[in-house]
Short mmCIF file of C-alpha atoms in Angstrom, two decimals:
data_model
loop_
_atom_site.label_atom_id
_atom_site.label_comp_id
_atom_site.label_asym_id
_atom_site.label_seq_id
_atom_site.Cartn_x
_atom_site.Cartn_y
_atom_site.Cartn_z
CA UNK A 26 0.00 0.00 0.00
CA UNK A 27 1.41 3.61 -0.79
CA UNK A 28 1.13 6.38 1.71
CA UNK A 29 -1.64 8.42 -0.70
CA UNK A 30 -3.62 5.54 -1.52
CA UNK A 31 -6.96 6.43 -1.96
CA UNK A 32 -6.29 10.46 -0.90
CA UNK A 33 -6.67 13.50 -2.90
CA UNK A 34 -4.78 16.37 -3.81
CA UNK A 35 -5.44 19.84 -5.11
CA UNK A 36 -1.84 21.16 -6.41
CA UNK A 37 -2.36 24.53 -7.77
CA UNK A 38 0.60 25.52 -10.85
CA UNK A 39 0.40 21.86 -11.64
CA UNK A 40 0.63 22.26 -15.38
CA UNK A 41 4.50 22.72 -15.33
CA UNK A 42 7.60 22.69 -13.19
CA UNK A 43 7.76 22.35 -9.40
CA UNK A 44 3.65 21.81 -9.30
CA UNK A 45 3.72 19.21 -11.82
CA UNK A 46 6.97 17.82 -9.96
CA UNK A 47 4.89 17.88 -6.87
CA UNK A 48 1.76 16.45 -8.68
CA UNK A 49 3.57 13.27 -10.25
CA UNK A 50 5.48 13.10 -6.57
CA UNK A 51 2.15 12.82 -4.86
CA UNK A 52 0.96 10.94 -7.50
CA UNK A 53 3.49 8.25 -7.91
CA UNK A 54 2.54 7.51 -4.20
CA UNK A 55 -1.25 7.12 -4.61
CA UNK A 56 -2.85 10.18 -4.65
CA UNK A 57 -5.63 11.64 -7.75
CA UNK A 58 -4.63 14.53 -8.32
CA UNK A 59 -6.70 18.03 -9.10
CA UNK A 60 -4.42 20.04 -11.65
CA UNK A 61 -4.84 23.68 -11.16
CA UNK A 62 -3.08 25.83 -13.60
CA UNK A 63 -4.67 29.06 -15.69
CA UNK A 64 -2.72 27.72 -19.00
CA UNK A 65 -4.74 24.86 -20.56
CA UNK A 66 -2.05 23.23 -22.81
CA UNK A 67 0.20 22.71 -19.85
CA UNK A 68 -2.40 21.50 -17.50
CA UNK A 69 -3.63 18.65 -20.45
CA UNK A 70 -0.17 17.87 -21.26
CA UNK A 71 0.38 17.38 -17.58
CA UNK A 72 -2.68 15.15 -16.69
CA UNK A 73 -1.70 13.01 -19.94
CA UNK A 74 1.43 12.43 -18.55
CA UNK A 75 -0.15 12.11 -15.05
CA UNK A 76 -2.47 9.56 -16.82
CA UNK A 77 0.24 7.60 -18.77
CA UNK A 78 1.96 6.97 -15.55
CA UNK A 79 -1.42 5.59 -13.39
CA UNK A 80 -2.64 8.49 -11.70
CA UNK A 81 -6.69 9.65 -11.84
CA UNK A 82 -6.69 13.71 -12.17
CA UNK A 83 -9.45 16.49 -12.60
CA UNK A 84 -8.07 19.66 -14.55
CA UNK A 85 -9.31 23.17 -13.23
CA UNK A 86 -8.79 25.91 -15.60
CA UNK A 87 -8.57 29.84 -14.09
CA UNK A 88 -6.27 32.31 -11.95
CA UNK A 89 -5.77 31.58 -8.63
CA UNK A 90 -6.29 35.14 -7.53
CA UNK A 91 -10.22 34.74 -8.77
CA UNK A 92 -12.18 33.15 -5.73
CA UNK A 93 -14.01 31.28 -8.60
CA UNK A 94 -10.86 28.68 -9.19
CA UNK A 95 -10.37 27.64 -5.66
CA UNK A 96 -14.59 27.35 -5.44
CA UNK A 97 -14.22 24.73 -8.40
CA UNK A 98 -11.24 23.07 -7.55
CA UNK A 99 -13.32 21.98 -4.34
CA UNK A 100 -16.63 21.20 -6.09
CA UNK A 101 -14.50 19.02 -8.59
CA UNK A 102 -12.52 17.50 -6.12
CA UNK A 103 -15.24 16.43 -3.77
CA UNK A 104 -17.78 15.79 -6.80
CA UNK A 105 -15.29 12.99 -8.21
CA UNK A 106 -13.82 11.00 -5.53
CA UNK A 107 -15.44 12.91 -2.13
CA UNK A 108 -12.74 14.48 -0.39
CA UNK A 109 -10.02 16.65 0.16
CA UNK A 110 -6.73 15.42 1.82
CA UNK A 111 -4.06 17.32 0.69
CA UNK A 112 -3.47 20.91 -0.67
CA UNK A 113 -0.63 22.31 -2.14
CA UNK A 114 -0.66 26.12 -3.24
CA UNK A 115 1.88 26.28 -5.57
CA UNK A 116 1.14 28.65 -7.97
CA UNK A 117 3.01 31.72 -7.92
CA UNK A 118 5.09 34.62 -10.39
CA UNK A 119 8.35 36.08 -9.73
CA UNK A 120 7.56 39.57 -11.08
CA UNK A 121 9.51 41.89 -13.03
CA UNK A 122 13.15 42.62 -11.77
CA UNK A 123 13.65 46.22 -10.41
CA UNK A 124 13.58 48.70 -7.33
CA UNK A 125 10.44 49.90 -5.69
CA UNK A 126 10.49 53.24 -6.98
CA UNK A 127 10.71 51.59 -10.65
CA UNK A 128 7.93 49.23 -9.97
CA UNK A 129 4.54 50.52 -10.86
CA UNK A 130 1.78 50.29 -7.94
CA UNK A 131 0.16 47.34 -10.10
CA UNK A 132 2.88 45.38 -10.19
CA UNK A 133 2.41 44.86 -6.73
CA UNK A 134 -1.15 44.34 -6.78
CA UNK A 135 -0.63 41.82 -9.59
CA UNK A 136 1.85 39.64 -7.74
CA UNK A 137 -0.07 39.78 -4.70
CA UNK A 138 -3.20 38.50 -6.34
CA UNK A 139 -1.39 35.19 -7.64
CA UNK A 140 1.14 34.70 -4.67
CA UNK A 141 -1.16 35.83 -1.34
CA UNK A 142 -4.48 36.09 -2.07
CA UNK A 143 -4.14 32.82 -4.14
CA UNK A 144 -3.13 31.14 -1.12
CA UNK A 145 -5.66 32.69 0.97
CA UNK A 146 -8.17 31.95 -1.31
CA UNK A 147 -7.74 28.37 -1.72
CA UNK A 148 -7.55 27.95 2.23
CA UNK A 149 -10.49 29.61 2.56
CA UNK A 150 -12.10 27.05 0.67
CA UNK A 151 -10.60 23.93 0.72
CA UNK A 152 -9.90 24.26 4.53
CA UNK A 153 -13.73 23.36 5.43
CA UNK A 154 -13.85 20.25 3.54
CA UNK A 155 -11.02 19.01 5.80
CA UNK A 156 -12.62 19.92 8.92
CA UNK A 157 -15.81 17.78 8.08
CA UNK A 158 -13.56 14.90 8.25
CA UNK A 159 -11.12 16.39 11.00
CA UNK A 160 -7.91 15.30 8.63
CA UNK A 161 -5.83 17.89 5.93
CA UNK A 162 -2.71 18.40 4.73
CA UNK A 163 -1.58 21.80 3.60
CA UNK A 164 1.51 22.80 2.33
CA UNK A 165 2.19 26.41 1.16
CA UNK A 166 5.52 27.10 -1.16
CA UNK A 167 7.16 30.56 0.34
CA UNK A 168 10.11 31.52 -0.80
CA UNK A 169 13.80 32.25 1.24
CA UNK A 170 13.22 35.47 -0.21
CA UNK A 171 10.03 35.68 2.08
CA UNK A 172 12.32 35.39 5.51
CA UNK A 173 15.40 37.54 4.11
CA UNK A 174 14.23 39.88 1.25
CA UNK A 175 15.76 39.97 -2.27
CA UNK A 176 16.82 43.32 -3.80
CA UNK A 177 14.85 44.21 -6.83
CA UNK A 178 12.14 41.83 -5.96
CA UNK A 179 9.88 43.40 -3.02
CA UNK A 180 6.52 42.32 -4.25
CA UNK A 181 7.69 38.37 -4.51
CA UNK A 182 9.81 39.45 -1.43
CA UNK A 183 6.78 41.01 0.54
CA UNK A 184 4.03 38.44 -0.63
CA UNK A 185 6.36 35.52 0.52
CA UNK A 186 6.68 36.76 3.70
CA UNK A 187 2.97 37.02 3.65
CA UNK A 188 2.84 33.43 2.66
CA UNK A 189 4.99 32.80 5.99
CA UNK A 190 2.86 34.74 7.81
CA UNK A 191 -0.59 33.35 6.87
CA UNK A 192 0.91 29.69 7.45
CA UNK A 193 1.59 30.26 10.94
CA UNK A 194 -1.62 31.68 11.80
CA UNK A 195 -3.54 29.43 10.20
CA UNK A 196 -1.30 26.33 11.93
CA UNK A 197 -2.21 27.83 14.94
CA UNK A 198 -5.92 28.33 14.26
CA UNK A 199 -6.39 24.42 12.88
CA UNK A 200 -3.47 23.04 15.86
CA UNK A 201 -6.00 21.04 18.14
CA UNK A 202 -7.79 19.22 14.79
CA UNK A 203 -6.42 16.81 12.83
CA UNK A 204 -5.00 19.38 10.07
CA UNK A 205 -1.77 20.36 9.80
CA UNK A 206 -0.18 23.18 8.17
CA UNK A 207 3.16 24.33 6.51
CA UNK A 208 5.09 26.12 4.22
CA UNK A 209 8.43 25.65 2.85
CA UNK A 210 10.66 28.68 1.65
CA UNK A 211 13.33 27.28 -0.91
CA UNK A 212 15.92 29.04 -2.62
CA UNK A 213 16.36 29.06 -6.41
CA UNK A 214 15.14 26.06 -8.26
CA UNK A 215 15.61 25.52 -11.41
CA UNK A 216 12.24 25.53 -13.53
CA UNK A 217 10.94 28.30 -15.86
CA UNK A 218 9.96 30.39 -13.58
CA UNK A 219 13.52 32.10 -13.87
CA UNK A 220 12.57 32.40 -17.50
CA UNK A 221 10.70 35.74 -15.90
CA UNK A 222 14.41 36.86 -14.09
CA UNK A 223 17.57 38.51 -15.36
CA UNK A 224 20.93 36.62 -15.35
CA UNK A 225 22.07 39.12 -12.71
CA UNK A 226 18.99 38.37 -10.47
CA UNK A 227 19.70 34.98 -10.58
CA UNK A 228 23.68 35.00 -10.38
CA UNK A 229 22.48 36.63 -7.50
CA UNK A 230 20.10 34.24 -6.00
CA UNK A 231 22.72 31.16 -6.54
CA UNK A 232 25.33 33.34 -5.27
CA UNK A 233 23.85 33.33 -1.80
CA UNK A 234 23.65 29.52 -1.72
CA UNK A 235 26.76 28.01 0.01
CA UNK A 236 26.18 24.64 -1.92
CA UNK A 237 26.61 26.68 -5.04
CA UNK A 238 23.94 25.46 -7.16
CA UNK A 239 20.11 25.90 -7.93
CA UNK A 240 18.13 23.06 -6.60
CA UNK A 241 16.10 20.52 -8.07
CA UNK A 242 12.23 20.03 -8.84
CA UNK A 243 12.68 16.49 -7.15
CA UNK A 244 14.25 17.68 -3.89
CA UNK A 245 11.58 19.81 -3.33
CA UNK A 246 9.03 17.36 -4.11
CA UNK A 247 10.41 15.33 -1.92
CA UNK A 248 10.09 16.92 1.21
CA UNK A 249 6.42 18.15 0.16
CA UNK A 250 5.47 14.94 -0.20
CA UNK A 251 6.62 13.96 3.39
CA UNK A 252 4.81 17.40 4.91
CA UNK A 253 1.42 15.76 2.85
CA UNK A 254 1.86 13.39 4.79
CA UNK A 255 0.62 11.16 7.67
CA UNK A 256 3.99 11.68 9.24
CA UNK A 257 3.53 14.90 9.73
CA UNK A 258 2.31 15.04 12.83
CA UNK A 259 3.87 16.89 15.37
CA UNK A 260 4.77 20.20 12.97
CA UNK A 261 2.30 22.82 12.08
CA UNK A 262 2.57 26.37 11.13
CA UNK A 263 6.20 25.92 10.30
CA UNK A 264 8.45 26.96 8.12
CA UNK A 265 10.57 24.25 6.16
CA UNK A 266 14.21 25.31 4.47
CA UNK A 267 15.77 24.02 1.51
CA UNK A 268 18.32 26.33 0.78
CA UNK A 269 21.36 25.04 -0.25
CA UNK A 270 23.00 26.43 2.81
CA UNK A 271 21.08 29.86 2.59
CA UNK A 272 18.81 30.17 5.37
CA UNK A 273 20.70 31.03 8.53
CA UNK A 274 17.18 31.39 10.86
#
């Protein structure tokens, strides 16, 4: 028996890199999976692949940001296979590269709606479904730039933090039930996200890593897949490195 037989996960930016690393992760252990992702070629690609390799998935189409996406990721989710077990918020943007008195106010409000209110949203309404059966898994991806702050980058910076923030008070709010929540805040890994970044910004990023490199979809998906799980039992509103070295608190 695998440790997600029979559960069910919502992964939101499933369609490509460290969601869909996550997804097939989760999914090589058990789990159906509910691919969230605004970009439909990605997300079908994904939940062929997904498909070709064993696992059951639902596709939701839409921004995170819209309280719409995280309303139909549930009814989906509990529609097909009745419940919710695990949920990883995932989806997120890096932003464009430059100081705050560059930035436009929008750009702010634009990273904030994908990386905080995204999260927000889909705790809002996923959370309850776990309650009804007093079990949940939650893992939120932060961002080392979230605890220390990356020049050039203060919405991803600022809406990190906020990710940080929100897990810890919603750990604490959900610590006497059987729900437990986390986040973890990795450095630089290397997907397409960095597609969005200059070569400075991220000669930057992997200069700040003692082990001198980016790191890998897999190693993250790793240790998400033990925080989504059983296991994890006696953690909640924590914060998880993998850093290469980087994180010093």
């Amino acid at each position: 028996m695998s440790r997600f037989d029979h559960q069910v996960a919502i992964v939101t930016g499933a369609g490509e890199g460290l969601g869909f690393g996550i997804a097939q992760r989760l999914g090589s252990e058990g789990a159906r999976i509910t691919i969230v992702d605004m970009n439909a070629d990605v997300a079908e690609q994904a939940s062929q692949v997904l498909a070709e390799q064993g696992v059951e998935t639902e596709i939701v189409l839409g921004d995170v940001g819209d309280d719409e996406t995280a309303q139909q990721a549930a009814k989906q989710a509990i529609d097909r296979w009745g419940r919710i077990d695990i949920l990883v918020n995932n989806a997120g943007i890096a932003g464009h590269s430059a100081s705050v008195w560059e930035l436009p106010l929008e750009e702010m409000d634009r990273v904030y709606r994908t990386n905080l209110r995204g999260v927000y949203s889909f705790c809002h309404y996923i959370i309850p479904h776990m309650i009804d059966r007093d079990y949940g898994r939650v893992i939120n991806i932060a961002s080392i730039a979230g605890k220390e702050g990356n020049p050039k980058a203060v919405p991803y910076s600022a809406t990190k933090a906020g990710v940080i923030g929100l897990t810890k008070s919603v750990g604490k709010e959900l610590a006497s039930t059987g729900i437990r929540v986390n986040c973890i805040t990795p450095a630089v890994v290397r997907t397409r996200i960095l597609e969005q970044l200059t070569q400075q910004h991220i000669d930057y990023m992997i200069s700040k890593i003692p082990m001198g490199r980016t790191g890998e979809v897999e190693e993250v998906a790793a240790l998400v897949a033990w925080l989504a799980s059983e296991e994890c039992s006696f953690s909640t509103g924590a914060v998880f490195d993998i850093s290469g070295g980087r994180a010093t608190y």
